Short mmCIF file of C-alpha atoms in Angstrom, two decimals:
data_model
loop_
_atom_site.label_atom_id
_atom_site.label_comp_id
_atom_site.label_asym_id
_atom_site.label_seq_id
_atom_site.Cartn_x
_atom_site.Cartn_y
_atom_site.Cartn_z
CA ASP A 1 -23.74 8.03 16.25
CA GLY A 2 -20.15 7.02 16.92
CA LEU A 3 -20.99 3.35 17.53
CA THR A 4 -19.82 2.07 14.14
CA LEU A 5 -16.11 2.03 13.35
CA GLY A 6 -14.58 0.71 10.14
CA TYR A 7 -11.11 -0.55 9.28
CA PHE A 8 -10.19 0.24 5.69
CA THR A 9 -7.51 -0.77 3.25
CA LEU A 10 -6.19 0.54 -0.03
CA ALA A 11 -9.27 -0.75 -1.87
CA LEU A 12 -11.44 2.05 -0.42
CA PRO A 13 -9.95 5.02 -2.29
CA MET A 14 -8.84 2.92 -5.28
CA ALA A 15 -12.35 1.69 -6.03
CA GLN A 16 -13.61 5.27 -6.01
CA LEU A 17 -10.64 6.46 -8.06
CA ALA A 18 -11.39 3.80 -10.69
CA ARG A 19 -15.06 4.87 -10.75
CA ASN A 20 -16.22 1.40 -9.77
CA PRO A 21 -20.02 1.44 -10.21
CA ALA A 22 -20.43 -0.49 -6.94
CA VAL A 23 -19.04 2.48 -4.97
CA GLN A 24 -21.87 4.22 -3.12
CA PHE A 25 -19.77 6.59 -1.02
CA ASP A 26 -17.27 9.42 -1.12
CA ALA A 27 -14.22 8.42 0.91
CA ARG A 28 -13.44 12.08 1.55
CA GLN A 29 -16.53 12.31 3.76
CA PHE A 30 -15.46 9.64 6.24
CA GLU A 31 -14.26 10.78 9.66
CA PHE A 32 -10.78 9.26 9.90
CA ILE A 33 -9.40 8.28 13.29
CA GLY A 34 -5.86 7.46 12.28
CA SER A 35 -3.61 4.65 11.14
CA PRO A 36 -1.34 2.56 13.41
CA TYR A 37 1.36 2.49 10.77
CA GLU A 38 2.19 3.30 7.21
CA ASP A 39 2.10 0.08 5.21
CA PRO A 40 4.70 0.43 2.45
CA ALA A 41 4.74 -1.75 -0.62
CA LEU A 42 7.53 -4.22 -1.32
CA CYS A 43 8.25 -5.87 -4.67
CA THR A 44 9.49 -9.39 -4.03
CA PHE A 45 10.84 -12.03 -6.41
CA SER A 46 11.42 -15.74 -5.96
CA LYS A 47 14.91 -17.16 -5.99
CA ALA A 48 14.00 -19.16 -9.10
CA SER A 49 13.26 -15.94 -11.00
CA GLY A 50 16.92 -14.94 -10.81
CA ILE A 51 15.97 -11.35 -9.97
CA THR A 52 17.82 -9.92 -6.98
CA THR A 53 17.99 -6.20 -7.87
CA PHE A 54 15.85 -3.54 -9.46
CA GLN A 55 18.44 -3.17 -12.22
CA GLN A 56 18.09 -6.84 -13.12
CA TRP A 57 14.34 -6.34 -13.36
CA GLN A 58 14.88 -3.41 -15.71
CA ARG A 59 17.17 -5.46 -17.96
CA SER A 60 15.10 -8.64 -17.97
CA PRO A 61 14.79 -10.00 -21.54
CA ARG A 62 11.31 -11.29 -20.78
CA PRO A 63 8.26 -9.83 -19.04
CA LEU A 64 8.33 -10.94 -15.43
CA LYS A 65 5.05 -12.37 -14.15
CA LEU A 66 3.67 -10.69 -11.02
CA GLY A 67 0.87 -12.33 -9.05
CA SER A 68 -2.13 -10.16 -8.13
CA THR A 69 -5.16 -10.57 -5.88
CA GLY A 70 -7.35 -8.00 -7.60
CA PRO A 71 -7.54 -4.69 -9.43
CA ASP A 72 -8.00 -2.52 -6.32
CA SER A 73 -5.05 -4.03 -4.44
CA MET A 74 -1.45 -2.96 -4.23
CA THR A 75 -0.58 -6.15 -6.14
CA ALA A 76 -2.09 -4.55 -9.25
CA VAL A 77 -1.78 -0.82 -8.56
CA MET A 78 1.95 -0.68 -7.80
CA PRO A 79 2.96 -2.68 -10.91
CA SER A 80 0.73 -0.42 -13.01
CA ILE A 81 2.45 2.68 -11.68
CA LEU A 82 5.94 1.17 -12.01
CA LEU A 83 5.18 0.24 -15.60
CA ALA A 84 4.11 3.79 -16.38
CA ALA A 85 7.08 5.32 -14.56
CA PHE A 86 9.92 3.04 -15.64
CA GLY A 87 8.60 0.86 -18.45
CA LEU A 88 9.60 -2.28 -16.56
CA PRO A 89 9.15 -5.60 -18.35
CA MET A 90 6.25 -7.24 -16.54
CA ARG A 91 2.90 -8.91 -16.84
CA VAL A 92 0.37 -8.82 -14.00
CA ILE A 93 -1.33 -12.19 -13.48
CA GLY A 94 -4.61 -11.71 -11.63
CA GLY A 95 -7.13 -14.11 -10.12
CA TYR A 96 -5.29 -15.21 -6.99
CA LYS A 97 -7.52 -15.39 -3.92
CA GLY A 98 -4.88 -14.14 -1.50
CA THR A 99 -1.24 -13.91 -0.56
CA PRO A 100 -0.90 -17.64 0.30
CA GLU A 101 -1.94 -18.52 -3.26
CA ILE A 102 0.58 -16.07 -4.71
CA ARG A 103 3.26 -17.54 -2.46
CA LEU A 104 2.51 -21.03 -3.74
CA ALA A 105 2.53 -19.74 -7.33
CA MET A 106 5.97 -18.25 -6.76
CA ILE A 107 7.26 -21.49 -5.27
CA GLY A 108 5.88 -23.44 -8.22
CA GLY A 109 7.27 -21.04 -10.82
CA GLU A 110 3.82 -19.98 -12.02
CA VAL A 111 4.76 -16.36 -11.34
CA ASP A 112 8.10 -14.69 -10.68
CA GLY A 113 7.10 -12.30 -7.92
CA THR A 114 4.58 -9.85 -6.55
CA CYS A 115 4.25 -6.34 -5.11
CA LEU A 116 2.60 -6.52 -1.69
CA ASN A 117 2.21 -4.29 1.30
CA MET A 118 4.74 -4.95 4.01
CA GLY A 119 2.25 -6.67 6.29
CA GLY A 120 1.37 -9.22 3.63
CA THR A 121 5.02 -9.74 2.72
CA ASN A 122 6.03 -10.33 6.34
CA ASN A 123 3.20 -12.83 6.82
CA ALA A 124 4.11 -14.76 3.68
CA TRP A 125 7.88 -14.66 4.10
CA PRO A 126 8.70 -13.78 7.73
CA THR A 127 12.36 -14.72 7.28
CA ARG A 128 12.55 -13.76 3.57
CA SER A 129 13.65 -17.34 2.86
CA GLY A 130 13.59 -18.14 -0.85
CA VAL A 131 12.74 -14.59 -1.93
CA THR A 132 14.44 -11.24 -2.47
CA VAL A 133 12.85 -7.83 -1.92
CA VAL A 134 14.14 -5.54 -4.67
CA LEU A 135 12.08 -2.39 -4.17
CA ARG A 136 10.11 -0.61 -1.44
CA SER A 137 7.96 2.46 -1.04
CA GLY A 138 7.12 4.68 1.90
CA ARG A 139 9.22 5.99 4.77
CA SER A 140 9.59 2.94 6.99
CA ALA A 141 13.10 2.23 8.24
CA LEU A 142 12.60 -1.51 7.85
CA ASP A 143 14.51 -3.22 5.04
CA PRO A 144 16.98 -0.28 4.83
CA ASN A 145 19.16 -2.11 2.32
CA VAL A 146 16.33 -2.26 -0.21
CA PRO A 147 16.20 0.79 -2.51
CA LEU A 148 13.31 3.20 -2.11
CA VAL A 149 11.39 3.54 -5.34
CA ARG A 150 11.49 7.33 -4.93
CA SER A 151 15.30 7.28 -5.05
CA LEU A 152 15.13 5.78 -8.55
CA ALA A 153 12.95 8.52 -10.03
CA SER A 154 14.99 10.92 -12.16
CA THR A 155 12.28 12.93 -13.95
CA ALA A 156 9.36 15.06 -12.78
CA ARG A 157 6.94 12.63 -14.40
CA GLN A 158 8.43 9.67 -12.55
CA ARG A 159 8.32 11.54 -9.24
CA GLU A 160 4.67 12.46 -9.83
CA LEU A 161 3.81 8.80 -10.36
CA ILE A 162 5.82 7.62 -7.37
CA ASP A 163 3.94 10.20 -5.27
CA VAL A 164 0.84 8.10 -5.92
CA ILE A 165 2.42 4.99 -4.40
CA ASP A 166 3.58 6.93 -1.35
CA MET A 167 0.15 8.50 -0.90
CA LEU A 168 -1.53 5.11 -1.09
CA THR A 169 0.70 3.67 1.64
CA LEU A 170 -0.61 6.40 3.94
CA VAL A 171 -4.22 5.31 3.55
CA SER A 172 -3.81 1.55 3.29
CA ARG A 173 -4.48 0.73 6.97
CA THR A 174 -6.82 3.13 8.68
CA TYR A 175 -9.78 3.43 11.05
CA ALA A 176 -12.74 5.67 10.28
CA PHE A 177 -16.25 6.55 11.32
CA PRO A 178 -18.96 6.87 8.67
CA PRO A 179 -19.94 10.30 7.29
CA GLY A 180 -22.10 12.32 9.63
CA THR A 181 -20.55 11.06 12.86
CA PRO A 182 -20.56 13.89 15.43
CA ILE A 183 -17.19 15.62 15.45
CA GLU A 184 -16.94 15.65 19.24
CA ARG A 185 -17.27 11.84 19.31
CA ARG A 186 -14.74 11.47 16.53
CA ASP A 187 -12.28 13.64 18.44
CA ILE A 188 -12.69 11.58 21.63
CA VAL A 189 -11.75 8.42 19.76
CA ARG A 190 -8.92 10.20 17.95
CA ARG A 191 -7.39 11.21 21.28
CA ALA A 192 -7.80 7.69 22.63
CA PHE A 193 -6.12 6.26 19.51
CA GLU A 194 -3.21 8.69 19.75
CA ASP A 195 -2.79 8.00 23.48
CA THR A 196 -2.68 4.27 22.75
CA MET A 197 -0.04 4.73 20.07
CA ARG A 198 2.13 6.58 22.64
CA ASP A 199 1.53 4.13 25.49
CA SER A 200 4.86 2.55 26.45
CA ALA A 201 3.31 -0.80 27.38
CA TYR A 202 1.49 -1.03 24.06
CA VAL A 203 4.60 -0.05 22.10
CA ALA A 204 6.70 -2.65 23.93
CA GLU A 205 4.14 -5.39 23.32
CA ALA A 206 3.81 -4.42 19.67
CA ARG A 207 7.57 -4.58 19.16
CA THR A 208 7.68 -8.01 20.80
CA ALA A 209 5.06 -9.15 18.27
CA SER A 210 6.96 -7.47 15.39
CA ILE A 211 4.09 -5.04 14.84
CA LEU A 212 4.98 -1.62 13.51
CA VAL A 213 4.09 1.45 15.53
CA GLU A 214 4.48 4.43 13.19
CA PRO A 215 1.10 6.11 13.67
CA LEU A 216 -0.53 8.64 11.40
CA THR A 217 -3.14 11.05 12.72
CA GLY A 218 -6.69 11.20 11.41
CA ASP A 219 -5.94 14.54 9.78
CA ALA A 220 -2.91 13.08 7.99
CA VAL A 221 -4.94 10.15 6.67
CA ALA A 222 -7.78 12.44 5.58
CA ALA A 223 -5.31 14.65 3.73
CA GLY A 224 -3.86 11.58 2.01
CA VAL A 225 -7.29 10.41 0.87
CA ARG A 226 -8.09 13.86 -0.52
CA ARG A 227 -4.80 13.94 -2.42
CA VAL A 228 -5.38 10.49 -3.92
CA LEU A 229 -8.89 11.38 -5.04
CA SER A 230 -7.71 14.71 -6.48
CA LEU A 231 -5.10 13.20 -8.79
CA PRO A 232 -5.14 14.62 -12.32
CA SER A 233 -6.79 12.54 -15.03
CA SER A 234 -3.42 12.17 -16.76
CA VAL A 235 -2.27 10.13 -13.75
CA THR A 236 -5.47 8.26 -12.95
CA ALA A 237 -5.70 7.10 -16.57
CA LEU A 238 -2.50 5.17 -16.02
CA ILE A 239 -3.80 3.50 -12.87
CA ALA A 240 -7.40 2.87 -13.88
CA PRO A 241 -6.71 0.02 -16.34
CA ALA A 242 -5.20 -2.07 -13.55
CA SER A 243 -7.89 -0.99 -11.10
CA ALA A 244 -11.00 -1.32 -13.23
CA PRO A 245 -13.67 -3.79 -12.04
#
């Protein structure tokens, strides 16, 4: 009826992609409103790890420990894809309740780093003190000195896998109505969302609060969800082990 609006994260399409038995929906049927910003993933390492570049990660003589909050999160999915694409030495350590716990684990040397969305990274390390970001996904202009993971892909297979990360950043922060919501009501809210994203006062206030304003339309988000859920089995098989319940 247009009175219920949800805010979804990466876990929505990933749980369906991993065929989680708890999933009782088809994400492709939601009526997406839009996303206020693309939320790229950043791979961050503690100073104690000694890793300050992607190349150092590649050459590490030991598997680097990456903290993870759960199988449907970027903290597990991105490492899984990077492992498949580049064969990086790593071990994903799950069981952390949230980013603060991973941060403490990095400080204490329990893990070397983590791959988080940008929002989580900025909350945990707003000044980047004590950590180094060595890799990023997406199209955001923030952290321009950090290499884009796409720029490191040299084969068609690697580019196909990196496509998955980029697609997931498009659908990681989005608003949606449930299936069956009248289209005319969805479109009213879509227009209101887009008008808000263009409002100069809102944009100025968001910038003051260091909030990104790089909106994606509902159609763009819906297309991203369809692409994620249409990935070939040869690709999903590489992601599913890290995303299984």
